[in-house]
Short mmCIF file of C-alpha atoms and ligand atoms in Angstrom, two decimals:
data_model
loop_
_atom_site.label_atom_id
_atom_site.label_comp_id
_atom_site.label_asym_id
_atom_site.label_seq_id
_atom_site.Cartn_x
_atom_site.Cartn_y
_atom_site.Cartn_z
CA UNK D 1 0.00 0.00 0.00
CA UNK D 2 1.45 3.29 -0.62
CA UNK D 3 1.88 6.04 1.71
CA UNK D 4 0.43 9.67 1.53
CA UNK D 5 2.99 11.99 1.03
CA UNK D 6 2.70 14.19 3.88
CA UNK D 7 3.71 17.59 4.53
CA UNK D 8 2.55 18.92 7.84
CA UNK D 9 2.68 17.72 11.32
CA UNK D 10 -1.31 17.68 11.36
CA UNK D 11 -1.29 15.33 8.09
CA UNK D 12 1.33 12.99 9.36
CA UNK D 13 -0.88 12.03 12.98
CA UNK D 14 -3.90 12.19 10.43
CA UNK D 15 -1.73 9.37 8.80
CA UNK D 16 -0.88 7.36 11.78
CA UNK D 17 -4.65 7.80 12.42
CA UNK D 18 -5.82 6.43 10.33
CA UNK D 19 -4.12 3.03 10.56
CA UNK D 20 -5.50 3.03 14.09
CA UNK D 21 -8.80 5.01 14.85
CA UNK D 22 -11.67 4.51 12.83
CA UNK D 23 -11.41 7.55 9.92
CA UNK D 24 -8.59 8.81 12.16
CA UNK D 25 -10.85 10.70 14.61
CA UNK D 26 -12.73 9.44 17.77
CA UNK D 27 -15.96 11.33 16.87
CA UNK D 28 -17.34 11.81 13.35
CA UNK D 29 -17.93 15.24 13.47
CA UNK D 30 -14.29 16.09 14.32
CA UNK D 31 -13.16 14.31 10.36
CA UNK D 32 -13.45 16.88 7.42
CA UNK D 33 -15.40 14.60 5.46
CA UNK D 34 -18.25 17.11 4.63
CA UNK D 35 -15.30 20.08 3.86
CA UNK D 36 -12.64 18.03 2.38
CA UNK D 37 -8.51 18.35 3.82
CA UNK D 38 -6.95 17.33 6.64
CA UNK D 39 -8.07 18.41 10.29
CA UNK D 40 -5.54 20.35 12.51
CA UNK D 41 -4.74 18.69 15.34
CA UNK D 42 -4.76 20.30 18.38
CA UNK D 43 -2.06 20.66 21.06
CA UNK D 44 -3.57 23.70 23.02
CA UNK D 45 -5.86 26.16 23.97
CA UNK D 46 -5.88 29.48 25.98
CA UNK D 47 -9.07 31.98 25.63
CA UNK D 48 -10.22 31.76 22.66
CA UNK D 49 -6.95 30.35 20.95
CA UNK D 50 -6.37 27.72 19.80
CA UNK D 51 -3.31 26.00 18.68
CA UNK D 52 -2.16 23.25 16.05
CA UNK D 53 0.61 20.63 16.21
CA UNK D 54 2.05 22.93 13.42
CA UNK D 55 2.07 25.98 15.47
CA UNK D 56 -0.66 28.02 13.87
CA UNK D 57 -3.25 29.94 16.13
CA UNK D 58 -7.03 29.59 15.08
CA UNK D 59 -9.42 31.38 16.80
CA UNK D 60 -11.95 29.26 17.83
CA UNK D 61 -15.33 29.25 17.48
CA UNK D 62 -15.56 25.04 18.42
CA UNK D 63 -15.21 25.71 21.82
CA UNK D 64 -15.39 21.93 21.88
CA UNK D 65 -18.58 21.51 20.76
CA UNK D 66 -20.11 23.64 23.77
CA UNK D 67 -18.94 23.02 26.86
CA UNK D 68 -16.08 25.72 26.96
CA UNK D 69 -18.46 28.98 28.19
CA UNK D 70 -15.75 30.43 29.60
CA UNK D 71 -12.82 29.51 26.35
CA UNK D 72 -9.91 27.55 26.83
CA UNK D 73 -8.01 27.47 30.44
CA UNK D 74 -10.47 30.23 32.00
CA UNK D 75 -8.16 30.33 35.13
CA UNK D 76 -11.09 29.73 37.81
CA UNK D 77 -11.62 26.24 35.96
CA UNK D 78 -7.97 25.65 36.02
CA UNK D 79 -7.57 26.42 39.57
CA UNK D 80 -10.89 24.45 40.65
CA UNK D 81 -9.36 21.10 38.54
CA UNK D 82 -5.89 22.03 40.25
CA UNK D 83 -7.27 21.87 43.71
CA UNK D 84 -9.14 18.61 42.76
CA UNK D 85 -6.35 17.09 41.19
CA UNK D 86 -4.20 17.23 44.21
CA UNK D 87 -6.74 15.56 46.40
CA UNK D 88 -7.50 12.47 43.88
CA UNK D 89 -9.27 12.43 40.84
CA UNK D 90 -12.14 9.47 41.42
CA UNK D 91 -13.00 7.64 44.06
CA UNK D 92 -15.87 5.19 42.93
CA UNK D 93 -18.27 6.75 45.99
CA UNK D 94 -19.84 9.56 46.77
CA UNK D 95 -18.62 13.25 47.13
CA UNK D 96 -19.47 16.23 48.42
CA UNK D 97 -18.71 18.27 44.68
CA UNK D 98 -21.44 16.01 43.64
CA UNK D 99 -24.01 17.30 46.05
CA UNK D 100 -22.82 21.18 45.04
CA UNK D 101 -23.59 20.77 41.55
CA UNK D 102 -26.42 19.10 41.95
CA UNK D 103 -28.23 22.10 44.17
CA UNK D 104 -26.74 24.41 41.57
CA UNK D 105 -28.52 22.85 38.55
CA UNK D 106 -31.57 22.54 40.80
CA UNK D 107 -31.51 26.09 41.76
CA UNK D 108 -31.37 27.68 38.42
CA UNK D 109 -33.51 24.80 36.64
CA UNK D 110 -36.07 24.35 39.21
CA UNK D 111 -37.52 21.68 37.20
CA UNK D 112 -35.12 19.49 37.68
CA UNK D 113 -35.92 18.29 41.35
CA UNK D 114 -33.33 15.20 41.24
CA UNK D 115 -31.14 14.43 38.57
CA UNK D 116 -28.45 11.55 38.15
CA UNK D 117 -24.48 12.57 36.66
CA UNK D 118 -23.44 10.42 33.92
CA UNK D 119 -20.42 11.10 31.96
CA UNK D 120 -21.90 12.00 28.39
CA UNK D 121 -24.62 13.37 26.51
CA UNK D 122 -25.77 10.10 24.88
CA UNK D 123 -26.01 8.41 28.53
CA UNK D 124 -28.64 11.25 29.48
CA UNK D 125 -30.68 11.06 26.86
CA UNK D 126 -30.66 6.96 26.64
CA UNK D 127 -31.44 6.75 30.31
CA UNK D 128 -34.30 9.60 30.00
CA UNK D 129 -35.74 7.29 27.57
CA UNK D 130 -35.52 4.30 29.31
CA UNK D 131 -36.87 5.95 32.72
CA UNK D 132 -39.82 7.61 30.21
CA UNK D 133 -40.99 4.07 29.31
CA UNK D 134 -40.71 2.57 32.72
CA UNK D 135 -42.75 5.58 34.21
CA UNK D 136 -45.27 5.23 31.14
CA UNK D 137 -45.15 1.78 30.93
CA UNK D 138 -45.35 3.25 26.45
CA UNK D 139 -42.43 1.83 24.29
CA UNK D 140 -42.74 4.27 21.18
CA UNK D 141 -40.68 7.66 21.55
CA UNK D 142 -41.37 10.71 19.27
CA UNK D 143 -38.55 12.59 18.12
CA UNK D 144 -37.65 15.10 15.10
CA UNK D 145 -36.07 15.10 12.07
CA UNK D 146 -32.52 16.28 12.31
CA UNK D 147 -32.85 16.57 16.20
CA UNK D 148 -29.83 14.46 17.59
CA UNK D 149 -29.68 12.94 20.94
CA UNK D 150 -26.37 11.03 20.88
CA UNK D 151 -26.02 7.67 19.56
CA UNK D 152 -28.07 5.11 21.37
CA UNK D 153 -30.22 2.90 18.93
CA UNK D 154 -33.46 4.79 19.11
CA UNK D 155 -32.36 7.88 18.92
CA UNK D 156 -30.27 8.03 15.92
CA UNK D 157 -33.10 7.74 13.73
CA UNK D 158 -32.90 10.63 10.94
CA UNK D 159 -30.64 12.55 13.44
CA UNK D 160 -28.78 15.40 12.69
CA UNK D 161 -24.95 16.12 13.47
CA UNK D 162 -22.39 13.36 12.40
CA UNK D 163 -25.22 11.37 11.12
CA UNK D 164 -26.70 14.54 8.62
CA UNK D 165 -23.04 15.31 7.76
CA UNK D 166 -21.54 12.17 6.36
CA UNK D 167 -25.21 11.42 4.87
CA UNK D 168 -25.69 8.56 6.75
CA UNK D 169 -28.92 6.98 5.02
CA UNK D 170 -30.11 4.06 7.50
CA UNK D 171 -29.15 2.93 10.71
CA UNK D 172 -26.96 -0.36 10.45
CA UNK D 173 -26.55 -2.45 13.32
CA UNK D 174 -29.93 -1.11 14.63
CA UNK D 175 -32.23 -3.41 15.10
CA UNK D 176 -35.86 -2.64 13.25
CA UNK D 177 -37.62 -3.29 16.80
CA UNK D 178 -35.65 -0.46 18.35
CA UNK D 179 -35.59 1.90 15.16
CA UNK D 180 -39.47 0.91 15.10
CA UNK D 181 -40.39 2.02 18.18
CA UNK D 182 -38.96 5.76 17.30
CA UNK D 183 -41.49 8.17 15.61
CA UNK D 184 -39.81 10.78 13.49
CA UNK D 185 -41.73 14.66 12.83
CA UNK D 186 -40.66 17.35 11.56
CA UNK D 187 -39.37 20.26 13.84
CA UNK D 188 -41.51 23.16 14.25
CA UNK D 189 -44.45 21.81 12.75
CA UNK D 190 -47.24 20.82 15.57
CA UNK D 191 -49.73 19.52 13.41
CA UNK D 192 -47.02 15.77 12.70
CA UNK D 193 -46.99 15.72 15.93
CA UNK D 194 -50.17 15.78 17.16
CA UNK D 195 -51.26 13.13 13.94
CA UNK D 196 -48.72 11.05 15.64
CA UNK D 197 -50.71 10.72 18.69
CA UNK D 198 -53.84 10.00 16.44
CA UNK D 199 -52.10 7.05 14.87
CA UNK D 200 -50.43 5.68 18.10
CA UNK D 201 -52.70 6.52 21.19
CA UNK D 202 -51.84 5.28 24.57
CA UNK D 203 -48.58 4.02 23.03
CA UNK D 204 -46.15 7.16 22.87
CA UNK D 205 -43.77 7.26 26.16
CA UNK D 206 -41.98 10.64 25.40
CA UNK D 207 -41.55 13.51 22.90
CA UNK D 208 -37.99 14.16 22.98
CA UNK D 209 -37.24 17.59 21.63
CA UNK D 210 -33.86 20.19 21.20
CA UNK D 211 -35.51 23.12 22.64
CA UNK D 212 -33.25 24.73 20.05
CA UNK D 213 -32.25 22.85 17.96
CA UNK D 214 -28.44 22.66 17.20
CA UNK D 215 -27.64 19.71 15.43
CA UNK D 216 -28.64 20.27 11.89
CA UNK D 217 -27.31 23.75 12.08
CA UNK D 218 -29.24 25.90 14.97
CA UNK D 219 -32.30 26.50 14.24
CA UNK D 220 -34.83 28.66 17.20
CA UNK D 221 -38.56 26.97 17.77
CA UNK D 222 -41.43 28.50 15.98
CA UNK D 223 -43.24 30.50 18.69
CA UNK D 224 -45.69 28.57 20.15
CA UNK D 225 -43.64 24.76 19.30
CA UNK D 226 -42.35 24.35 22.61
CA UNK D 227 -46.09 25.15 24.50
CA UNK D 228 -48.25 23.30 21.69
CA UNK D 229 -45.50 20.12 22.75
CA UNK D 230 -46.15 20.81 26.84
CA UNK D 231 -50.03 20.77 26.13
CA UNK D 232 -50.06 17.80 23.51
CA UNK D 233 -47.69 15.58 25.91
CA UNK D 234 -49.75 17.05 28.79
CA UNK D 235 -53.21 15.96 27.44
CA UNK D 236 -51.71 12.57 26.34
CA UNK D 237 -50.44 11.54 29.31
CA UNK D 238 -46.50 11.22 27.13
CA UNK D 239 -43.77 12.92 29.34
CA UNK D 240 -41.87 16.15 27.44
CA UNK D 241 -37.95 15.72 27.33
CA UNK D 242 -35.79 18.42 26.74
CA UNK D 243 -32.41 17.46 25.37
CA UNK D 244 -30.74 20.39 26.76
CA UNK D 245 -26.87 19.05 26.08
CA UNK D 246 -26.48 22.22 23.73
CA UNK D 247 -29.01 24.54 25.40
CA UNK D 248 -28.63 23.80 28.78
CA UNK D 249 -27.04 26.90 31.11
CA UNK D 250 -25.70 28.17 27.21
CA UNK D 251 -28.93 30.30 26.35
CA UNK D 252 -29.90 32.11 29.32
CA UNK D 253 -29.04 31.23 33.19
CA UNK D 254 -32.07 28.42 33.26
CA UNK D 255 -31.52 27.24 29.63
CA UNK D 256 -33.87 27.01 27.01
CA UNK D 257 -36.66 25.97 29.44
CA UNK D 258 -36.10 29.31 31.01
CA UNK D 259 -35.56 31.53 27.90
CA UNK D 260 -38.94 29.94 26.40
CA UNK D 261 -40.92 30.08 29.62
CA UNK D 262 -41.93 25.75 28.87
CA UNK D 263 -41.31 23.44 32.03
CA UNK D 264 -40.57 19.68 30.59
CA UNK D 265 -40.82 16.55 33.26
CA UNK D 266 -37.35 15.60 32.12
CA UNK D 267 -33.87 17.42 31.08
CA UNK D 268 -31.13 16.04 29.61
CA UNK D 269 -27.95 18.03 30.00
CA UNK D 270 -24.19 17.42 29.30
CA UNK D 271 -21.42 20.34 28.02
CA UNK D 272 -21.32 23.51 30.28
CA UNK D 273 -22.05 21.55 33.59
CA UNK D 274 -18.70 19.39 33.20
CA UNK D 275 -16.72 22.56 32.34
CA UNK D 276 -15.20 20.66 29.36
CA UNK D 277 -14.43 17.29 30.96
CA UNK D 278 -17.26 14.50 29.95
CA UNK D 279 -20.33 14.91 31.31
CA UNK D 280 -23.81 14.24 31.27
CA UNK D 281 -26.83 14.56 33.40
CA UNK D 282 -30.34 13.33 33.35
CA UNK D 283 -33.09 15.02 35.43
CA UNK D 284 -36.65 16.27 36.35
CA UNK D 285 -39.74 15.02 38.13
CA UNK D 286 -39.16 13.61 41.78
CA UNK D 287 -41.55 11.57 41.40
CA UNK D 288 -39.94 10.29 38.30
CA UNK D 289 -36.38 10.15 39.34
CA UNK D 290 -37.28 8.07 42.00
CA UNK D 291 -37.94 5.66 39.68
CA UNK D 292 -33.97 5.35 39.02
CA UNK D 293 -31.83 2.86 41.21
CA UNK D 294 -31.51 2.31 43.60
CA UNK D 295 -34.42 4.81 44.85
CA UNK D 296 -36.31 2.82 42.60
CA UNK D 297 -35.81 0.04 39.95
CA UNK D 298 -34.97 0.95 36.47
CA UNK D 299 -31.20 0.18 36.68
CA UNK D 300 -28.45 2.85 35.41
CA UNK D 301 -24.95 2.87 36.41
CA UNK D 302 -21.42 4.42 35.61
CA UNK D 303 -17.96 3.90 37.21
CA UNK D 304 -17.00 7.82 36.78
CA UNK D 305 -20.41 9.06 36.70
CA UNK D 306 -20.06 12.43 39.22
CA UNK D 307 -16.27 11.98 38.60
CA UNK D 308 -14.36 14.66 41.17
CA UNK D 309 -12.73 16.47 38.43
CA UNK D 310 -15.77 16.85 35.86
CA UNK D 311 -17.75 18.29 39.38
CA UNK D 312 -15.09 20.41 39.93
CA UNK D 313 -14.77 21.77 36.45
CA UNK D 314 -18.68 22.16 35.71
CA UNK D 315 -19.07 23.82 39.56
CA UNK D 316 -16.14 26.80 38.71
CA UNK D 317 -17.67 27.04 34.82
CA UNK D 318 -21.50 27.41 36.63
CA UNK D 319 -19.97 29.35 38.91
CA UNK D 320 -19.12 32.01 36.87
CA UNK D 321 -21.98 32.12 34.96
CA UNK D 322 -24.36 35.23 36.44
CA UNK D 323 -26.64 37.54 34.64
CA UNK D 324 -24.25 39.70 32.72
CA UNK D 325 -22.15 36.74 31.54
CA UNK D 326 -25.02 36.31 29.33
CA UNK D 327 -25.54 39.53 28.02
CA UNK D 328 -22.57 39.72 26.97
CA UNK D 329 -22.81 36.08 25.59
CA UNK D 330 -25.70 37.82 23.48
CA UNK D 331 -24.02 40.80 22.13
CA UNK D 332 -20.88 38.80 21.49
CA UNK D 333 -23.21 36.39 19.67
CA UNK D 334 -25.45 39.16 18.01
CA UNK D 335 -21.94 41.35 16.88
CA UNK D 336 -20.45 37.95 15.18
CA UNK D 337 -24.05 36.92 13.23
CA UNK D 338 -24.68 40.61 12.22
CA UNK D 339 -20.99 40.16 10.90
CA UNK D 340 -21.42 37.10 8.81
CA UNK D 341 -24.37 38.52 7.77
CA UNK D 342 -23.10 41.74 6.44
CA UNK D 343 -19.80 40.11 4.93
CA UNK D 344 -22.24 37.74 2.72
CA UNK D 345 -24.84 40.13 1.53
CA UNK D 346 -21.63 42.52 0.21
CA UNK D 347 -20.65 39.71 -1.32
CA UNK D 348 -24.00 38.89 -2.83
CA UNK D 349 -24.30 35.84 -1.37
CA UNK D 350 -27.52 34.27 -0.31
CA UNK D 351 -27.71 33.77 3.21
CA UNK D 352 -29.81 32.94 6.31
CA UNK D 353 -28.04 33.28 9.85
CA UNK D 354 -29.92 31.77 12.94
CA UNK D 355 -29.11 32.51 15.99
CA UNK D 356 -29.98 31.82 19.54
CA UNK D 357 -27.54 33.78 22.39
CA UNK D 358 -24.27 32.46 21.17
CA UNK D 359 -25.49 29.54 18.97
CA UNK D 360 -25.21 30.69 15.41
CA UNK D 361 -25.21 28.72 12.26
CA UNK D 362 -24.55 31.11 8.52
CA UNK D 363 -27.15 28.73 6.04
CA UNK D 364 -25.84 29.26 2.94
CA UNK D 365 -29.27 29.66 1.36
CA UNK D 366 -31.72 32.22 0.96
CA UNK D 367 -34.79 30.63 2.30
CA UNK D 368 -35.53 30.68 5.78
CA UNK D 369 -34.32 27.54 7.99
CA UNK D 370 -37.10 26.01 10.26
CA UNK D 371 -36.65 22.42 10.12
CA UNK D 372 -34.36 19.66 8.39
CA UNK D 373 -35.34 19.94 5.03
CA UNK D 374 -34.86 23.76 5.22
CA UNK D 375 -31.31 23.41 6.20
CA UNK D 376 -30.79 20.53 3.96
CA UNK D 377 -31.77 23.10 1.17
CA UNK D 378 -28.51 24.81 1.61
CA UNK D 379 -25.16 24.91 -0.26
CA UNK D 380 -23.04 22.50 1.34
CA UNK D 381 -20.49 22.43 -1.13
CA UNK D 382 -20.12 26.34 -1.09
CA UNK D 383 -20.25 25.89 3.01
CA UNK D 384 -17.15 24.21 2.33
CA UNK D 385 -15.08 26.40 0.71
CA UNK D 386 -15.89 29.35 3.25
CA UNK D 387 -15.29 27.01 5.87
CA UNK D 388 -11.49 26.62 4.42
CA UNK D 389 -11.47 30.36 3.69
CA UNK D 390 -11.70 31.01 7.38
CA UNK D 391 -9.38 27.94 8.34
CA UNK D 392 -6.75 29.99 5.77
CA UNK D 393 -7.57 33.33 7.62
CA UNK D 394 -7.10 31.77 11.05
CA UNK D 395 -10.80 30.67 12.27
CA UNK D 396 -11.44 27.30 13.33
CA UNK D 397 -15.19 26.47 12.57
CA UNK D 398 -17.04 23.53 13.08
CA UNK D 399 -16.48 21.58 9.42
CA UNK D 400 -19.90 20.99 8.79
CA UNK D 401 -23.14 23.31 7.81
CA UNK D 402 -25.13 21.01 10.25
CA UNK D 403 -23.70 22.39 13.13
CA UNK D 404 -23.61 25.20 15.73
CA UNK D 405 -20.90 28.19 16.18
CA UNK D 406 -20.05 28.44 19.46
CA UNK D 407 -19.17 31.78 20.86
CA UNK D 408 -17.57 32.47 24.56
CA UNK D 409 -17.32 34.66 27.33
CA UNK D 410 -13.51 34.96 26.13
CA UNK D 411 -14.61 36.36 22.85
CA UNK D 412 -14.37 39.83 23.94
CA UNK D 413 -15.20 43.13 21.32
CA UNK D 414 -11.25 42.63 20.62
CA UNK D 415 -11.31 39.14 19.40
CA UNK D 416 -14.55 39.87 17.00
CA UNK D 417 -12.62 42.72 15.48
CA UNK D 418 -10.20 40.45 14.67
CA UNK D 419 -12.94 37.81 13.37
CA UNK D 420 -14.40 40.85 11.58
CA UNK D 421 -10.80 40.86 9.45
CA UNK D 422 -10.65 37.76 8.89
CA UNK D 423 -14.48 37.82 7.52
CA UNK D 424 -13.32 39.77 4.93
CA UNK D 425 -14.07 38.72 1.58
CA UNK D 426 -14.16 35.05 3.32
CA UNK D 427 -17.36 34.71 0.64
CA UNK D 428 -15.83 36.19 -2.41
CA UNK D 429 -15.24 33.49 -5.42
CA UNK D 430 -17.19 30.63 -6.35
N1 HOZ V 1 -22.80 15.97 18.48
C1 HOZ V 1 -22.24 17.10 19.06
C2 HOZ V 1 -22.08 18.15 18.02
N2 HOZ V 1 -23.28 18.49 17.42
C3 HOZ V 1 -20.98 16.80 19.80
C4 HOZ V 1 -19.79 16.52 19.00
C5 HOZ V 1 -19.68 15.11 18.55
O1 HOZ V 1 -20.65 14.46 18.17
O2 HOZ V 1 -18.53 14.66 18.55
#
């Protein structure tokens, strides 16, 4: 077999990779299959820096898919994992960080009256699901197109993310019983879901919904959505899941249940609350969570779930997060769309930007985006060749159009200037 010829230190790891990690990366979305080239690889981070093993600085607007609020190294997140680190890192019992983080998720999502750590967003979500049919004693779960919940069978039915970027058609090695038992509906359209109900009564355990959805590209709910889901799952005795991995503590202090005024039974959270170590978090309904072992008997289990540096980590990144955090988080977020905005229309070329706080995705169409086939309708291919534009120009974006910009407290007026430069005629050419 013959051997790339390689030329930087990025392409050469890409290289050894690939002989050993499945398409050289240990998460899809991290490959540049949808952009094309070879993806820098990373030795570190500061603010909103980034660094490759080549030496060149991107700013980053990753931010690791979410969970770095604060940017890279914020020091009170170094400091808290510091302190941690020099009194053990796991312990396979219970902590007193635990207990924290738990009152502090409680306190500024009072829905969540008990929740269980897990250690990624997937592990919420599955477990929500499973706890949603025990409770309901339903097997069917209602979901929406391009909504992604991780990668547990069920759930990766039409999902967005990895799954919309590479294409993915089906769902091999899935069995039909578990991909049957998942009803798929468009986003923002109430009337699919409530003919759902009409064609599966009594059988539906949970609608599990993105409050915003992030993973084919952000797109806001319809006003309205988010309610008409509370009073169908309400009247239907289904329980309402938000899958607030994204959302959660990112769009206003009580995430997107608390920017959109909706209270769900359960809430599925990952991201911000581990402060960029894994993470995930399932909660809601007492009554409901008592249903989880060993208050109650549908089994779920992890041997670093609550792990003492992922508490410490998520407690300094919560922390830090008051009331002007995000407003600042929204003019940051506002000041970069309004940018990309401006740089394509001089440039005559068609574009939607959604935006929710500092979620944005730049469509490359010229038709609004309110569901899957919406975003779908954009210009991937074009998407690609800004993306390597900015890469050129020093901006590392996420390398797909089915994804979500993430901006940070460490994205100051300074650092947008200098993302406003490198905008610059990023959308001339084909
Ligand atoms: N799915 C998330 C991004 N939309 C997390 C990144 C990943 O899948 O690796």
């Amino acid at each position: 077999m013959s051997k790339r010829s390689t030329t930087t230190r990025s392409e050469e790891l890409l290289d050894q990779a690939l002989a050993l990690i499945p398409g050289g990366v240990n998460s899809p979305v991290r490959a540049f299959h949808a952009v094309g080239g070879t993806p820098p690889f990373m030795v570190r981070g500061d603010g909103p820096w980034v660094w490759d093993a080549d030496g060149r600085r991107y700013l980053d607007l990753v931010g690791s898919w979410g969970p770095l609020i604060l940017g890279h190294r914020h020091p009170a997140v170094l400091a808290a994992l510091r302190d941690q680190l020099e009194r053990g890192w796991t312990f396979g019992a219970p902590t007193e960080g635990e207990v924290r983080l738990a009152a502090t998720i409680r306190e500024r999502m009072p829905s969540v009256e008990m929740l269980r750590l897990v250690s990624s967003g997937t592990e919420a979500t599955m477990s929500a699901v499973r706890l949603a049919r025990a409770a309901t004693g339903r097997s069917k779960i209602l979901k929406f197109a391009g909504g992604y919940h991780g990668h547990a069978d069920p759930l990766l039915v039409e999902a967005g993310s990895g799954v919309a970027t590479l294409g993915i058609p089906g769902t091999p090695g899935i069995t039909p019983g578990a991909a049957g038992d998942t009803i798929v509906v468009r986003y923002n359209a109430p009337p699919e879901a409530e003919a759902a109900f009409e064609r599966w009564p009594e059988a539906i355990a949970a609608v599990i919904v993105e409050p915003v959805a992030g993973n084919m590209g952000v797109v806001p709910p319809a006003p309205g959505f988010l309610a008409g889901l509370r009073d169908l799952t309400r009247r239907e005795g289904t329980l309402l899941i938000f899958d607030e991995v994204i959302t959660g503590f990112r769009v206003a202090r009580g995430g997107a249940q608390a920017r959109y005024g909706v209270t769900p039974d359960l809430t599925c959270l990952g991201k911000v609350i581990g402060g960029g170590l894994p993470v995930g978090a399932y909660g809601g309904r007492r009554d409901l969570m008592e249903l989880v072992a060993p208050a109650g008997p549908v089994y779920q289990a992890g041997t670093l779930s609550g792990n003492p540096l992922t508490v410490a980590a998520g407690q300094a990144t919560l922390d830090q997060l008051d009331d002007g955090v995000y407003q600042r988080l929204e003019t940051a977020g506002q000041r970069a769309a309004d940018l990309i905005s401006g740089a394509a229309s001089e440039a005559g070329v068609p574009m939607i930007v959604n935006r929710v706080g500092s979620l944005i995705t730049p469509f490359f169409t010229g038709s609004p985006v309110t569901d899957y086939d919406s975003a779908k309708a954009s210009d991937t291919a074009r998407f690609g060749r800004w993306f390597h534009r900015m890469l050129e120009q020093g901006v590392s974006l996420p390398p797909s159009q089915f994804e979500a910009l993430f901006v940070s407290t460490a994205h100051t007026p300074d650092v947008i200037d200098e993302f406003a430069v490198a905008l610059a005629g990023s959308f001339s050419g084909p």
